[in-house]
Short mmCIF file of C-alpha atoms in Angstrom, two decimals:
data_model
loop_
_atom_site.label_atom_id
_atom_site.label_comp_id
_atom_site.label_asym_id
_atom_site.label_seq_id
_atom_site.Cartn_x
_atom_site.Cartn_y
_atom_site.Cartn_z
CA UNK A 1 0.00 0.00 0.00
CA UNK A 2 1.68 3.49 -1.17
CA UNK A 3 2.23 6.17 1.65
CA UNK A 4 -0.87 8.33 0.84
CA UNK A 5 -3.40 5.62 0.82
CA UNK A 6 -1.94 4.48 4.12
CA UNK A 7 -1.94 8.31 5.66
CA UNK A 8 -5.97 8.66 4.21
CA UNK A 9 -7.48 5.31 3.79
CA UNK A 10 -6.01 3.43 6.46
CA UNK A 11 -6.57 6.61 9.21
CA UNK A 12 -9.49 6.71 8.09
CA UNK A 13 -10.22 3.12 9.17
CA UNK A 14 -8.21 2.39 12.63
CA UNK A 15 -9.67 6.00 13.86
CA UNK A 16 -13.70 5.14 13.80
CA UNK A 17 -13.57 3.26 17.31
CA UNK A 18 -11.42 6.64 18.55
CA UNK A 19 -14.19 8.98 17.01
CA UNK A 20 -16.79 6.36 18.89
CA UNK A 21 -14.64 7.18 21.62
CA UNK A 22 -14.56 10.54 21.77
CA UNK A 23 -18.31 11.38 22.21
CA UNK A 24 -18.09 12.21 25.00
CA UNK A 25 -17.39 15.89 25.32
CA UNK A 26 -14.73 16.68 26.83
CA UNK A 27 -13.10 13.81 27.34
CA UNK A 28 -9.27 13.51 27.03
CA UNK A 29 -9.50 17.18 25.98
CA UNK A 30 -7.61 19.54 28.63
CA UNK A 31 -7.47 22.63 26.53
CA UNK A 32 -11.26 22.65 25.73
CA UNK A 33 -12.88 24.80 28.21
CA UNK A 34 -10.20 27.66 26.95
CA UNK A 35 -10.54 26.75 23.35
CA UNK A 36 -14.09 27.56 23.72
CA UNK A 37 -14.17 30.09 26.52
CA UNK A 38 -16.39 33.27 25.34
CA UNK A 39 -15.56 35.65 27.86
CA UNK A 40 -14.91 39.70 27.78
CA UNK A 41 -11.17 38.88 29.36
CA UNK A 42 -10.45 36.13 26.44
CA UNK A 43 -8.44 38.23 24.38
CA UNK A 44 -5.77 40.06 27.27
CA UNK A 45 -5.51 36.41 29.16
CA UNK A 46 -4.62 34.85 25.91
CA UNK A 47 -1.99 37.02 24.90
CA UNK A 48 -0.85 37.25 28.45
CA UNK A 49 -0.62 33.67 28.77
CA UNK A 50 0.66 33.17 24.93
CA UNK A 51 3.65 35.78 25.93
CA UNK A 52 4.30 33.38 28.63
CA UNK A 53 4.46 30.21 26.81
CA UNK A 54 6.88 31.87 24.46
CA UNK A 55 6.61 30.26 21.61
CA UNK A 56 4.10 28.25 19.04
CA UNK A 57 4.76 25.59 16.56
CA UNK A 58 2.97 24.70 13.52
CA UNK A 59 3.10 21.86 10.75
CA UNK A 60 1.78 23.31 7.53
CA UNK A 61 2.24 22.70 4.02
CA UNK A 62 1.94 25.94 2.87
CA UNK A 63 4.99 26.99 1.06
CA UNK A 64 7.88 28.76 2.43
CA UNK A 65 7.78 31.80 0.29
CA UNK A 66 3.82 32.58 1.66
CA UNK A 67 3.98 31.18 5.23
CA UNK A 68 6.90 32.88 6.60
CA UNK A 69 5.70 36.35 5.84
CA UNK A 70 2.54 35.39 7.78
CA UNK A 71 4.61 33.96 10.63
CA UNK A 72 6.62 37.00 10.67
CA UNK A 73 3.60 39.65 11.01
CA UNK A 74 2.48 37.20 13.92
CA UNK A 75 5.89 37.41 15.45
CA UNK A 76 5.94 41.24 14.78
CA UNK A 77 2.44 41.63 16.19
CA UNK A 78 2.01 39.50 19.38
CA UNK A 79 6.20 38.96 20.35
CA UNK A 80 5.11 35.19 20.14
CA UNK A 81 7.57 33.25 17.80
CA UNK A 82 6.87 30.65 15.76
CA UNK A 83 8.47 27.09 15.10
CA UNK A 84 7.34 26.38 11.67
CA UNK A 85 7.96 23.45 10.07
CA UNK A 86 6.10 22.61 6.15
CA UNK A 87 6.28 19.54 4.65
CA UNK A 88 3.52 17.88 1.93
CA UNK A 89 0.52 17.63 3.36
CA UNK A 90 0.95 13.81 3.67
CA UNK A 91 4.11 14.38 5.58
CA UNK A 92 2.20 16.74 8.04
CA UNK A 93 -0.83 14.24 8.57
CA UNK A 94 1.85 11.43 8.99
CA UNK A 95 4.12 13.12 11.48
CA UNK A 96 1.49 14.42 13.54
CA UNK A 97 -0.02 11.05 13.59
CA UNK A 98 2.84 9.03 14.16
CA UNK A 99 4.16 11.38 16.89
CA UNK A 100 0.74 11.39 18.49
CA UNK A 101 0.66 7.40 18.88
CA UNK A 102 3.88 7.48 20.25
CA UNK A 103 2.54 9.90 23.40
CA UNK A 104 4.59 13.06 21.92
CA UNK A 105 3.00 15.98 21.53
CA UNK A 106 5.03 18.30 19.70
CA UNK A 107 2.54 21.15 17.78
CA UNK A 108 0.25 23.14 18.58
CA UNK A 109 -0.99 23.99 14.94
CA UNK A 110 -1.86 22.11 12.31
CA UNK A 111 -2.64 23.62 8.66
CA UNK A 112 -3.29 21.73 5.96
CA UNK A 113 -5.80 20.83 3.49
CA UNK A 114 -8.85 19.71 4.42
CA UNK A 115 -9.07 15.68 3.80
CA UNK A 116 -5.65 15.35 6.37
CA UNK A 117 -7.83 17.79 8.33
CA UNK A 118 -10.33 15.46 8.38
CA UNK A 119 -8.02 12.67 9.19
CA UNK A 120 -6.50 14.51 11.78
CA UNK A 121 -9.87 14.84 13.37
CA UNK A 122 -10.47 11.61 13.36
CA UNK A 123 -7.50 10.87 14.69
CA UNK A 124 -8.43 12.90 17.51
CA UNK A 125 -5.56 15.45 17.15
CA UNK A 126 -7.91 18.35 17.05
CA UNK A 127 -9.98 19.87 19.23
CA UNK A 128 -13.11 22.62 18.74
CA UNK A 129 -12.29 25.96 19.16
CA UNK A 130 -13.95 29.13 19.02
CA UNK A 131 -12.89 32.79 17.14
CA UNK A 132 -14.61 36.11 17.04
CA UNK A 133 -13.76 35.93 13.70
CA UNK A 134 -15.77 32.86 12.67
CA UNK A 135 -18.94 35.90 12.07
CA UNK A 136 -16.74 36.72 8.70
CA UNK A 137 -16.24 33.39 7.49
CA UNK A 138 -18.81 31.19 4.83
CA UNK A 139 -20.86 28.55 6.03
CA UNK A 140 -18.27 26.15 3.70
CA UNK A 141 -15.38 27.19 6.15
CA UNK A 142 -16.72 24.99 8.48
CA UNK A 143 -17.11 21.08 8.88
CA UNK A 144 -19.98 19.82 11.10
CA UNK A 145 -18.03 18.90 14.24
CA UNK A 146 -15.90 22.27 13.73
CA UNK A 147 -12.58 20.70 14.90
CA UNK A 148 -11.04 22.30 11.89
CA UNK A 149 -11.98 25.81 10.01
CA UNK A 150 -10.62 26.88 6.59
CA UNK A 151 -8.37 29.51 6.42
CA UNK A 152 -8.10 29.33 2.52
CA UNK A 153 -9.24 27.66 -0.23
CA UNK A 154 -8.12 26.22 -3.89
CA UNK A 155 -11.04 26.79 -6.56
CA UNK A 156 -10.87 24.27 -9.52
CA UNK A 157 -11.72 26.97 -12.51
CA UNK A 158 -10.62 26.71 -16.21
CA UNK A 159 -7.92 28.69 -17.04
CA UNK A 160 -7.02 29.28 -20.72
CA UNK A 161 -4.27 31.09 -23.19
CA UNK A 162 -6.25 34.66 -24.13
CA UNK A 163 -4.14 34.34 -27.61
CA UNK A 164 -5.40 30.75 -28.66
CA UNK A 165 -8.31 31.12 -27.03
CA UNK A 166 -11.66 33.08 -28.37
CA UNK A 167 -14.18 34.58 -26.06
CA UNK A 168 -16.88 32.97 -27.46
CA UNK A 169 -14.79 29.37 -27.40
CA UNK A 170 -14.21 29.80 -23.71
CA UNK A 171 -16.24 26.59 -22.18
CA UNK A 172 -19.50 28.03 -20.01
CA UNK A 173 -20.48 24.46 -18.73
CA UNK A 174 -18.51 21.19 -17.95
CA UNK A 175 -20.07 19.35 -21.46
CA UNK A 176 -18.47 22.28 -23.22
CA UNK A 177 -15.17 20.58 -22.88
CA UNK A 178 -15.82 18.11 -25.20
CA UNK A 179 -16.13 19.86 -28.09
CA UNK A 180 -14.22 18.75 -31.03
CA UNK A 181 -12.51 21.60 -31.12
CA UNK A 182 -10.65 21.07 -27.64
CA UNK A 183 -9.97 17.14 -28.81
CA UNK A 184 -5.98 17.34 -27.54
CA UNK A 185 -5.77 20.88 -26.56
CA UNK A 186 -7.19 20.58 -22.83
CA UNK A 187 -5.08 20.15 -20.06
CA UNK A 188 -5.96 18.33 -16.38
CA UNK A 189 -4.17 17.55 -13.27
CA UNK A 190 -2.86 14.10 -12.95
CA UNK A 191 -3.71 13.83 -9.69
CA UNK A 192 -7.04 15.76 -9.35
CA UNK A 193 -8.82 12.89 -8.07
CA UNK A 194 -11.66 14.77 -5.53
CA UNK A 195 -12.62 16.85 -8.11
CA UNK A 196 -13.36 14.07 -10.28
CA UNK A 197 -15.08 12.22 -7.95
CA UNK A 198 -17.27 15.52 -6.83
CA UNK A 199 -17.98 16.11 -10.50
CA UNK A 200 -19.26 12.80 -11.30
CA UNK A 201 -21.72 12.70 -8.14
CA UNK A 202 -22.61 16.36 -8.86
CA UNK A 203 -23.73 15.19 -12.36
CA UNK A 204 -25.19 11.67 -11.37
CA UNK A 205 -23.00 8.84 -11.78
CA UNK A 206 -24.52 7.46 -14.96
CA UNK A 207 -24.11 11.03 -16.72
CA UNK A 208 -21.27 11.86 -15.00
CA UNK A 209 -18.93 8.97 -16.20
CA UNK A 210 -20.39 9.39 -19.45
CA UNK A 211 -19.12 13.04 -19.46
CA UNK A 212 -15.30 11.55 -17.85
CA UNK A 213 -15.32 8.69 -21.06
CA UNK A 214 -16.07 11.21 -23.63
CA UNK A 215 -13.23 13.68 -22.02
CA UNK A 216 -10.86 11.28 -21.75
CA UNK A 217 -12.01 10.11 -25.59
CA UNK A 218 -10.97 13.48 -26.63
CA UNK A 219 -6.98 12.55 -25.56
CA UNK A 220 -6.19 15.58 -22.79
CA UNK A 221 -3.04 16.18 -21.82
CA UNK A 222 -2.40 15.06 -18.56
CA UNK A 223 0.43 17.40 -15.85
CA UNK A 224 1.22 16.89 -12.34
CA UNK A 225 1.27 19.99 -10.91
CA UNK A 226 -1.21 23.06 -10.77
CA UNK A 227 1.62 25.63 -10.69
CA UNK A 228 2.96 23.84 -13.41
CA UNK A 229 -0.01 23.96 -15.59
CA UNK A 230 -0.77 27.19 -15.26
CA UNK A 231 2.76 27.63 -16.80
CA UNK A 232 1.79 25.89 -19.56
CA UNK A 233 -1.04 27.29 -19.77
CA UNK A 234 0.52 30.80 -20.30
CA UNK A 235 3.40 29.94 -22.52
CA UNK A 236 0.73 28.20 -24.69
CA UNK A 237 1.87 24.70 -24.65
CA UNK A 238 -1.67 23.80 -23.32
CA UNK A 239 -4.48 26.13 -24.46
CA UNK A 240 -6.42 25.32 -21.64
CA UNK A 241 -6.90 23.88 -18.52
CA UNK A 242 -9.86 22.34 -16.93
CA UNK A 243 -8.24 21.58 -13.27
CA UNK A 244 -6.74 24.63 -12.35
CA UNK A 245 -6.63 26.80 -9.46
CA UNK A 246 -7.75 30.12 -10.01
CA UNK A 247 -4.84 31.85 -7.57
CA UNK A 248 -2.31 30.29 -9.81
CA UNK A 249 -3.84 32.06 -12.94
CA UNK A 250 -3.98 35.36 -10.95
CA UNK A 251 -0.15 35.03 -10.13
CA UNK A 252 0.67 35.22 -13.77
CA UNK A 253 -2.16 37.79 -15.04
CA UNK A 254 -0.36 40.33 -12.21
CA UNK A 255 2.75 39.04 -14.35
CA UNK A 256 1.15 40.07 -17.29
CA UNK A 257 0.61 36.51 -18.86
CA UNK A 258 -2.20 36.34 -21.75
CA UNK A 259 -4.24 33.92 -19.75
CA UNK A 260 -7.24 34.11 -17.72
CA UNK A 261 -9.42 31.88 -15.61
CA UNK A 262 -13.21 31.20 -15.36
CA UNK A 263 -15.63 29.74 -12.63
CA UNK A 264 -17.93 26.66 -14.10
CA UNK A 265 -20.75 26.04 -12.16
CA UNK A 266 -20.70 24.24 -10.03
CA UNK A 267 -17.53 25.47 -9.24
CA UNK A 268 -15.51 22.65 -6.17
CA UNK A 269 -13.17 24.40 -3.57
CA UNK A 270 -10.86 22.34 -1.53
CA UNK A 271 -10.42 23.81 1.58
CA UNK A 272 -7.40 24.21 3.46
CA UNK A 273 -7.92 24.98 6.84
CA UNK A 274 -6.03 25.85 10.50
CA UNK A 275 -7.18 23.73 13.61
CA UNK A 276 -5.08 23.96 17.31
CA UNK A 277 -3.99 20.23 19.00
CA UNK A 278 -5.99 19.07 21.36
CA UNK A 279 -2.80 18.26 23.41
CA UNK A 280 -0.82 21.65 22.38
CA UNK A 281 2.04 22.14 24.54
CA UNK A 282 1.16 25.90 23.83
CA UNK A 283 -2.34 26.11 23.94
CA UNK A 284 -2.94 29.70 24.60
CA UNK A 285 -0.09 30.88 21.44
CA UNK A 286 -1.75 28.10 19.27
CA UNK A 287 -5.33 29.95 19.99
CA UNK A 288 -3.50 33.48 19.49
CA UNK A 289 -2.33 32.20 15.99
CA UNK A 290 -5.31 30.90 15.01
CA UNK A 291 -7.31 33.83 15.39
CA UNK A 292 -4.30 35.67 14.08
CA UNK A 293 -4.96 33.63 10.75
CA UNK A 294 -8.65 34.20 10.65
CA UNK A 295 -8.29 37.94 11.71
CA UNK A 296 -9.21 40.33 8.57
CA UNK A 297 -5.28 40.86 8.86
CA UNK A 298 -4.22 37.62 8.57
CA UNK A 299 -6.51 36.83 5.53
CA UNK A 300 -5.18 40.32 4.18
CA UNK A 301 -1.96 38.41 3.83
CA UNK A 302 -3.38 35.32 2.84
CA UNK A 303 -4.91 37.48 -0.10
CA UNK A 304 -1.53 39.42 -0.55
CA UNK A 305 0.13 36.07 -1.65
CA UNK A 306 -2.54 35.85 -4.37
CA UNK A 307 -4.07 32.76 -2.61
CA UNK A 308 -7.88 32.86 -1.49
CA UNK A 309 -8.79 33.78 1.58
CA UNK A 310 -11.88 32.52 3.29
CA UNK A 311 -12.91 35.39 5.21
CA UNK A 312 -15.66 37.79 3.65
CA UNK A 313 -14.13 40.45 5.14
CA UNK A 314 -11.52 40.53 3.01
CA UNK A 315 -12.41 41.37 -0.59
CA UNK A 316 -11.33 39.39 -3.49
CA UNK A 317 -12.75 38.31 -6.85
CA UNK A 318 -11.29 35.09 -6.56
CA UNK A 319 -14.48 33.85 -4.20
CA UNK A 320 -16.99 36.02 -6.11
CA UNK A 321 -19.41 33.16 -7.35
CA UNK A 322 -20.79 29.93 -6.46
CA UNK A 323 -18.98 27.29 -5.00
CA UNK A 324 -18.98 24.22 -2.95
CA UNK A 325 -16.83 22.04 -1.00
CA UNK A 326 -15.01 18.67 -1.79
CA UNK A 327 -16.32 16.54 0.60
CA UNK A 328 -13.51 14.84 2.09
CA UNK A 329 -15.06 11.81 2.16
CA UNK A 330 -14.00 11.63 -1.24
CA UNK A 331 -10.71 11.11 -0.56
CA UNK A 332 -10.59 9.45 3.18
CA UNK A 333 -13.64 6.64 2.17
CA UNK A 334 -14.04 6.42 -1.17
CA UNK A 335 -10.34 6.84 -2.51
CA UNK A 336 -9.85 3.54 -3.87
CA UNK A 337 -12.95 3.85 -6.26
CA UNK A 338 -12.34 7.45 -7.31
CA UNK A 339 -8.57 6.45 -7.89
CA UNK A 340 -9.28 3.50 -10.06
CA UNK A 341 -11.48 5.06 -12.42
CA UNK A 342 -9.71 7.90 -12.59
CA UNK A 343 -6.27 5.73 -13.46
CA UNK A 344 -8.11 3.89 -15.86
CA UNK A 345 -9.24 6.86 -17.50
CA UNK A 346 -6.51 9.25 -17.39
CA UNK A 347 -3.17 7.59 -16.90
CA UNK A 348 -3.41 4.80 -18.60
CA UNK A 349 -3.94 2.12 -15.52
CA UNK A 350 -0.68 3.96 -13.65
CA UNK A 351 -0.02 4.94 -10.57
CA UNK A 352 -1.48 8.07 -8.91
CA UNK A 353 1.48 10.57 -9.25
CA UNK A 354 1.02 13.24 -6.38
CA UNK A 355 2.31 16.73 -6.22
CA UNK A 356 3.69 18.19 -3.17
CA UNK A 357 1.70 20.89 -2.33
#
């Protein structure tokens, strides 16, 4: 079994008798009554217990180049410092996990995207906490048990080549795709295997694999990497994409790249999201940083870096339309099915190829 189905699928399995487990509130939880406390004196005893504790340390996967200025403007802002170490989003789940079994509780703060969320969760790494700021965010920020919240999110839009591209070709529906005149010039992410899966149920499963065969009929030319194809996308190797996230487009239109992106309804999100340990050796710096996060000032940043922030208070047209969430049941239950067909369709019967963010 390859590392990712073992950090998803098999979590995903050995954790229902913890989540059985863990019913009862409170239990095993000894930050909770903090996480969650409402009070007029929250803020000043957080930071005055946060400045006490020192320090805060967080596994992310969020690159180096856009975490570190956010870490920094913490720092800056609260004279908390921050341990941050970033890894794939596998990595993180399987660290936290694995240091977890062993009785070590290293981190306070885990951010990530949303299925190793989820797993995490299950795993009973996470525990519920409460933000002023949760008034700005969407309803699809949150998860039903609320043990995680997104901080961001990664929209699967088209994105095309404005030179090879005419406005009235641009696709305005999924079946649009499929036109003969896009037979070998649309692009998709090798290993954009929620999507896929949340397409075909959003369609109907009969329709919606009827949709994938004809697609895949039409020969598309298959990239790991979403930063990658959006590269391709604007040096016109690929005149469009059909898996792309729109924050990577909007990094090369400020660039001044002839490309361009468009929302198809229904338009999936994956969420990636911030939740503190239930076992944080920091708890009151790993609550400061996540409200620092979901502040309007963190998401400023967040939008700064040309990524999406999930906070309405922040205004961006990359969340201006309809959208839903991937549910990550996708990915933790279902993986094996939505892999298969997908491999079958796409990549000739191979191996899921991964990219590490």
């Amino acid at each position: 079994m390859d590392r990712r189905k073992f950090n998803l699928a098999t979590i995903a399995l050995l954790a229902t008798p913890a989540i059985a487990r863990a019913q009862a509130k409170g239990a095993d939880s000894p930050h909770r009554a903090f996480y969650m406390y409402q009070g007029s004196d929250r803020d000043a005893k957080m930071l005055a217990e946060a400045k006490k504790q020192r320090e805060v340390v967080m596994y992310t996967s969020l690159n180096l180049k856009d975490s570190v200025p956010i870490t920094e403007a913490f720092e800056k802002k609260t004279g908390v410092k921050v341990q941050l170490w970033r890894a794939s989003s596998e990595k993180v789940l399987q660290r936290a996990v694995t240091e977890a079994r062993a009785g070590r509780f290293a981190c306070d703060i885990i951010e990530t995207n949303g299925p190793e969320m989820e797993a995490c969760y299950r795993e009973k790494l996470l525990e519920e906490f409460w933000s002023p700021h949760f008034k700005d965010l969407p309803p699809a920020a949150f998860p039903k048990h609320r043990h995680w919240i997104a901080d961001r999110f990664n929209f699967f839009t088209i994105g095309y080549n404005t030179n090879l591209v005419k406005p009235e070709e641009v696709p305005g529906k999924y079946e649009d795709l499929v036109h003969p005149r896009w037979a070998g010039r649309v692009g998709i992410e090798g290993s954009d295997v929620d999507w896929f899966g949340a397409v075909v149920k959003s369609m109907g499963e009969e329709k919606g694999m009827a949709f994938f065969r004809k697609l895949a009929a039409s020969k598309p030319q298959v990239r790991t990497g979403h930063t990658l194809m959006a590269e391709l996308v604007a040096s016109g190797e690929i005149p469009l994409a059909a898996t792309i996230y729109n924050h990577n487009i909007e990094r090369l239109i400020v660039k001044g790249a002839p490309v361009k992106w468009k929302a198809i309804t229904p338009t999936f999100g994956r969420p990636n999201a911030i939740g503190v340990a239930r076992h944080a050796p920091h708890p009151h710096a790993a609550l400061l940083f996540a409200d620092f996060m979901l502040s309007k000032e963190g998401q400023t940043l967040i939008k700064e870096r040309n990524r999406v922030p999930a906070s309405l208070a922040v205004d961006t047209h990359l969340n201006k339309f309809p959208f839903e969430m991937i549910d990550p049941v996708i990915s933790l239950d279902e993986d094996a099915k939505w892999e298969k067909l997908w491999s079958e369709l796409f990549l000739n019967g191979k191996k899921l190829e991964k990219e590490s963010e």
